[in-house]
Short mmCIF file of C-alpha atoms and ligand atoms in Angstrom, two decimals:
data_model
loop_
_atom_site.label_atom_id
_atom_site.label_comp_id
_atom_site.label_asym_id
_atom_site.label_seq_id
_atom_site.Cartn_x
_atom_site.Cartn_y
_atom_site.Cartn_z
CA MET W 1 122.02 118.24 92.48
CA ASN W 2 121.52 116.04 95.76
CA ARG W 3 118.50 114.05 95.67
CA ILE W 4 117.74 112.25 99.47
CA PRO W 5 117.54 108.17 99.01
CA LEU W 6 114.13 106.97 99.28
CA VAL W 7 113.87 103.58 100.83
CA ALA W 8 110.02 102.68 100.72
CA GLY W 9 108.83 99.18 102.38
CA ASN W 10 105.74 97.68 100.31
CA TRP W 11 104.40 95.00 103.02
CA LYS W 12 101.54 94.19 99.81
CA MET W 13 99.14 91.90 101.50
CA ASN W 14 100.81 90.82 104.78
CA LYS W 15 100.24 91.60 108.46
CA THR W 16 97.04 92.24 110.72
CA VAL W 17 97.02 95.08 112.27
CA PRO W 18 98.73 93.75 115.46
CA GLU W 19 101.70 92.46 113.34
CA SER W 20 101.84 95.20 111.56
CA LEU W 21 102.48 97.68 114.99
CA ALA W 22 105.01 95.00 116.08
CA LEU W 23 106.84 95.60 112.58
CA ALA W 24 106.38 99.26 112.81
CA ALA W 25 107.74 99.29 116.44
CA ASP W 26 110.60 97.41 115.37
CA ILE W 27 111.70 99.19 112.72
CA VAL W 28 111.17 102.95 114.55
CA ALA W 29 113.42 101.18 117.02
CA GLY W 30 115.86 99.99 115.08
CA LEU W 31 116.15 103.27 112.83
CA PRO W 32 119.27 106.11 112.79
CA ARG W 33 119.28 109.88 112.37
CA LEU W 34 117.59 109.61 108.99
CA ASP W 35 119.25 113.15 108.27
CA ASP W 36 120.49 111.72 105.07
CA VAL W 37 117.56 109.08 104.06
CA GLU W 38 113.65 109.13 104.06
CA VAL W 39 111.99 106.07 105.08
CA ALA W 40 108.46 105.05 104.33
CA LEU W 41 106.07 102.39 105.32
CA LEU W 42 103.60 100.79 102.78
CA PRO W 43 101.66 98.87 104.71
CA PRO W 44 98.08 97.33 103.77
CA PHE W 45 95.08 100.11 104.44
CA THR W 46 93.61 98.49 107.53
CA SER W 47 97.23 98.91 109.58
CA LEU W 48 97.64 102.43 108.04
CA TRP W 49 95.95 104.68 110.00
CA PRO W 50 97.04 102.45 113.57
CA VAL W 51 100.34 102.40 112.46
CA SER W 52 100.35 106.34 112.09
CA THR W 53 98.64 107.24 115.03
CA SER W 54 100.99 105.10 117.00
CA GLY W 55 104.02 107.55 117.55
CA ILE W 56 106.32 106.99 113.58
CA GLY W 57 105.10 110.94 113.67
CA ASP W 58 107.80 112.07 115.95
CA THR W 59 110.67 109.97 114.38
CA GLY W 60 110.47 111.10 110.85
CA VAL W 61 109.08 107.66 109.33
CA VAL W 62 106.20 108.74 106.64
CA LEU W 63 103.34 106.41 105.22
CA GLY W 64 102.55 105.48 101.80
CA ALA W 65 98.91 103.20 100.69
CA GLN W 66 100.19 101.04 98.47
CA ASP W 67 97.56 102.04 95.90
CA LEU W 68 93.91 104.44 95.58
CA TYR W 69 90.93 105.15 93.69
CA TRP W 70 90.85 108.12 91.58
CA GLU W 71 87.72 109.16 92.32
CA VAL W 72 86.66 111.25 95.67
CA SER W 73 83.70 109.09 97.25
CA GLY W 74 80.47 107.24 96.39
CA ALA W 75 79.51 103.91 94.88
CA TYR W 76 83.07 101.69 94.83
CA THR W 77 82.83 99.04 96.85
CA GLY W 78 85.99 97.66 98.09
CA GLU W 79 88.58 101.22 97.05
CA ILE W 80 89.69 103.31 99.07
CA SER W 81 90.04 107.37 97.75
CA PRO W 82 92.29 109.98 97.72
CA ALA W 83 90.95 112.39 99.76
CA MET W 84 90.60 109.18 103.05
CA LEU W 85 94.50 109.65 102.72
CA SER W 86 95.52 112.92 102.20
CA GLY W 87 97.07 115.49 105.51
CA TRP W 88 98.45 112.42 106.73
CA CYS W 89 99.39 109.77 104.70
CA ARG W 90 102.68 111.16 102.23
CA TYR W 91 103.07 108.34 99.10
CA ALA W 92 101.01 106.94 97.38
CA LEU W 93 102.51 103.61 94.99
CA ILE W 94 100.33 103.54 92.30
CA GLY W 95 101.07 101.02 88.94
CA HIS W 96 102.57 97.85 90.63
CA SER W 97 102.99 95.53 88.63
CA GLU W 98 101.45 93.03 90.14
CA ARG W 99 98.55 95.57 90.45
CA ARG W 100 99.11 95.99 86.53
CA ARG W 101 99.03 92.39 85.69
CA LEU W 102 96.53 90.48 89.00
CA PHE W 103 93.95 93.40 89.15
CA GLY W 104 93.46 95.00 85.47
CA GLU W 105 95.61 98.43 85.43
CA THR W 106 96.91 99.98 82.49
CA ASP W 107 98.43 102.55 81.66
CA ASP W 108 95.24 104.40 81.61
CA THR W 109 94.28 104.12 85.48
CA VAL W 110 97.95 105.27 86.02
CA ASN W 111 97.79 108.01 85.22
CA ARG W 112 94.24 108.64 85.98
CA LYS W 113 95.26 107.65 89.87
CA VAL W 114 98.69 109.37 89.53
CA GLN W 115 96.69 112.48 88.49
CA ALA W 116 94.17 112.01 91.60
CA ALA W 117 96.75 111.78 94.16
CA LEU W 118 98.45 115.23 93.32
CA ALA W 119 94.62 116.90 93.43
CA HIS W 120 94.92 115.26 97.08
CA ASP W 121 98.71 116.43 98.48
CA LEU W 122 99.39 112.68 97.80
CA ARG W 123 102.94 111.81 96.75
CA PRO W 124 102.66 109.32 93.60
CA MET W 125 105.35 106.35 92.96
CA VAL W 126 104.89 104.92 89.49
CA ALA W 127 105.84 101.89 89.49
CA VAL W 128 107.42 101.12 86.02
CA GLY W 129 108.47 97.82 84.57
CA GLU W 130 109.20 95.17 81.63
CA THR W 131 108.08 91.41 82.19
CA LEU W 132 110.84 88.52 81.19
CA GLU W 133 109.49 87.99 77.99
CA GLU W 134 109.72 91.45 77.29
CA ASN W 135 113.20 91.51 78.83
CA GLU W 136 114.37 88.44 76.89
CA SER W 137 113.34 89.91 73.83
CA GLY W 138 115.08 93.07 74.25
CA ARG W 139 111.93 94.81 74.95
CA THR W 140 112.62 97.02 78.24
CA GLU W 141 113.71 100.33 76.86
CA GLU W 142 110.26 99.96 74.10
CA VAL W 143 108.38 99.21 77.56
CA LEU W 144 109.53 101.70 79.62
CA SER W 145 109.41 104.70 76.55
CA ARG W 146 105.55 103.69 77.15
CA GLN W 147 104.86 103.66 80.64
CA VAL W 148 106.66 106.58 81.61
CA PRO W 149 105.28 109.15 79.90
CA ALA W 150 101.48 107.90 79.79
CA GLY W 151 101.84 107.27 83.66
CA LEU W 152 103.09 111.00 83.75
CA ALA W 153 100.84 112.68 81.19
CA GLY W 154 98.73 115.91 81.59
CA LEU W 155 101.22 116.74 84.57
CA ASP W 156 103.24 120.50 85.11
CA GLU W 157 106.17 121.00 86.00
CA ALA W 158 105.13 121.19 89.41
CA GLN W 159 103.37 118.03 89.81
CA GLY W 160 105.81 116.38 88.31
CA LEU W 161 108.44 117.45 91.38
CA GLN W 162 106.39 115.83 93.99
CA VAL W 163 106.85 112.58 91.74
CA VAL W 164 108.60 109.43 92.82
CA MET W 165 109.65 106.93 90.27
CA ALA W 166 109.97 102.71 90.94
CA TYR W 167 111.82 100.55 88.45
CA GLU W 168 110.91 97.13 89.10
CA PRO W 169 111.81 94.52 86.43
CA VAL W 170 108.89 92.05 86.89
CA TRP W 171 110.71 89.29 86.46
CA ALA W 172 113.11 89.98 89.50
CA ILE W 173 110.15 91.30 91.89
CA GLY W 174 109.34 88.17 94.88
CA THR W 175 111.95 85.85 92.91
CA GLY W 176 115.12 86.04 94.49
CA ARG W 177 116.71 87.28 90.53
CA THR W 178 117.91 90.86 91.18
CA ALA W 179 118.71 93.01 88.22
CA THR W 180 121.91 93.77 88.25
CA PRO W 181 123.47 97.12 88.90
CA GLU W 182 124.31 97.30 85.61
CA HIS W 183 120.43 96.71 84.63
CA ALA W 184 119.03 99.05 87.58
CA GLU W 185 121.32 101.71 86.40
CA GLN W 186 121.38 101.53 82.55
CA SER W 187 116.81 101.41 83.27
CA CYS W 188 116.63 104.20 85.97
CA ALA W 189 118.50 106.63 83.87
CA LEU W 190 117.24 105.43 80.77
CA ILE W 191 113.34 106.45 83.38
CA ARG W 192 114.94 109.23 84.19
CA ARG W 193 116.05 111.29 80.12
CA LEU W 194 111.72 109.65 79.93
CA VAL W 195 110.77 111.86 82.49
CA ALA W 196 113.04 114.78 80.97
CA GLN W 197 111.74 114.97 77.88
CA ALA W 198 107.97 114.45 78.98
CA LEU W 199 108.30 117.18 82.52
CA GLY W 200 111.54 118.62 81.76
CA PRO W 201 115.02 118.98 83.27
CA ALA W 202 114.65 120.26 86.45
CA VAL W 203 112.59 117.65 87.32
CA ALA W 204 114.37 115.17 85.43
CA GLU W 205 117.10 116.25 88.00
CA SER W 206 115.31 116.24 91.09
CA VAL W 207 113.46 113.28 90.76
CA ARG W 208 114.26 110.48 92.75
CA VAL W 209 114.41 107.11 90.68
CA LEU W 210 113.77 103.61 92.97
CA TYR W 211 114.71 100.18 91.76
CA GLY W 212 112.56 97.42 93.02
CA GLY W 213 112.62 94.03 92.91
CA SER W 214 114.20 90.86 95.62
CA VAL W 215 116.33 94.00 97.59
CA THR W 216 118.33 92.73 99.99
CA PRO W 217 120.59 93.36 102.80
CA ALA W 218 123.55 91.60 101.02
CA ASN W 219 122.94 93.40 97.08
CA ALA W 220 121.18 97.27 98.34
CA ALA W 221 124.23 98.84 98.63
CA GLU W 222 125.74 98.54 95.44
CA LEU W 223 122.17 98.50 93.87
CA MET W 224 121.58 102.54 95.25
CA ALA W 225 125.53 102.98 94.65
CA GLN W 226 124.28 103.78 90.98
CA ALA W 227 124.42 106.67 90.14
CA ASN W 228 120.98 106.64 88.48
CA VAL W 229 119.63 104.27 91.22
CA ASP W 230 118.48 106.71 94.25
CA GLY W 231 116.79 104.62 96.69
CA ALA W 232 114.89 101.47 96.99
CA LEU W 233 111.27 99.88 96.52
CA VAL W 234 111.15 97.20 99.01
CA GLY W 235 108.74 93.82 99.22
CA GLY W 236 109.61 90.83 100.60
CA ALA W 237 113.18 91.75 102.77
CA SER W 238 110.54 95.10 104.21
CA LEU W 239 108.48 92.37 106.64
CA VAL W 240 111.58 91.85 108.88
CA ALA W 241 112.56 94.79 110.65
CA ALA W 242 116.24 94.22 110.35
CA ASP W 243 116.99 93.18 107.45
CA PHE W 244 114.82 96.81 106.58
CA LEU W 245 116.68 98.79 109.01
CA ALA W 246 119.76 97.21 106.86
CA ILE W 247 118.80 98.31 103.69
CA VAL W 248 118.22 102.04 104.96
CA ALA W 249 121.82 101.71 106.22
CA ALA W 250 123.08 100.94 103.05
CA ALA W 251 121.26 103.91 101.63
CA ALA W 252 122.82 106.81 103.84
CA PRO W 253 126.13 107.59 102.06
CA PRO W 254 129.51 107.00 103.94
CA LEU W 255 129.87 108.98 106.71
CA ALA W 256 132.57 111.67 105.71
P1 PGA Z 301 109.71 92.67 96.49
O1 PGA Z 301 108.89 93.38 95.95
O2 PGA Z 301 110.93 92.95 97.35
O3 PGA Z 301 109.28 91.24 97.27
O4 PGA Z 301 110.87 91.26 95.30
C1 PGA Z 301 109.61 94.42 95.52
C2 PGA Z 301 107.99 95.17 94.96
O5 PGA Z 301 107.62 94.56 94.51
O6 PGA Z 301 107.83 96.21 95.71
#
């Protein structure tokens, strides 16, 4: 199975609208042909629409939201509904560890959001990963074995084919402490096995499992060369066009 690698830039709570437009323009200007790698940008909500109408659609670059709420509309002050994103946004990142840790997301809310995204033609990018303490006490497998099936609960095979998984060890996010390629591979392979158990072998074979956590131009190629690592979810390095472009280049298979 030839899984097209996906490199997604999670801008988090960074960039004003003018800054976002400038960064998107710099990324687009430096992009290679996109036949063999998919590139997604996840600006903050205020910048999503401006970036989408700035001409990136013609380049093959797609957009993702950093989160969403599961209701379609109503009295939910401050929230963004899947219906507001549907039709022009391709992905929705769900369950990022910052959402889990700082904003009270649970496996249950992650699953509700995954279902809501799918109901509105948004492809969920489901983030999972262990904390430092869980890692050091040898509980990575236990944590992933809980988070993956909980996040994907209730999905059928067709829905599963829309999902992207992101393995993001919490201790590697924003710390400069990247997982070793071996650890990334082991965990991504485990996630694929868990997807197989939850949604069957066809979904497991085609689902892309990204690695995220201090991905840089220096370590991207080695991480993405692992058999079960199908791309990268990039935070800090996605805010610098040259760095993000170098990571995109590292994802493309070498020319024959
Ligand atoms: P980082 O963030 O690349 O800054 O470590 C990754 C992420 O949180 O998606």
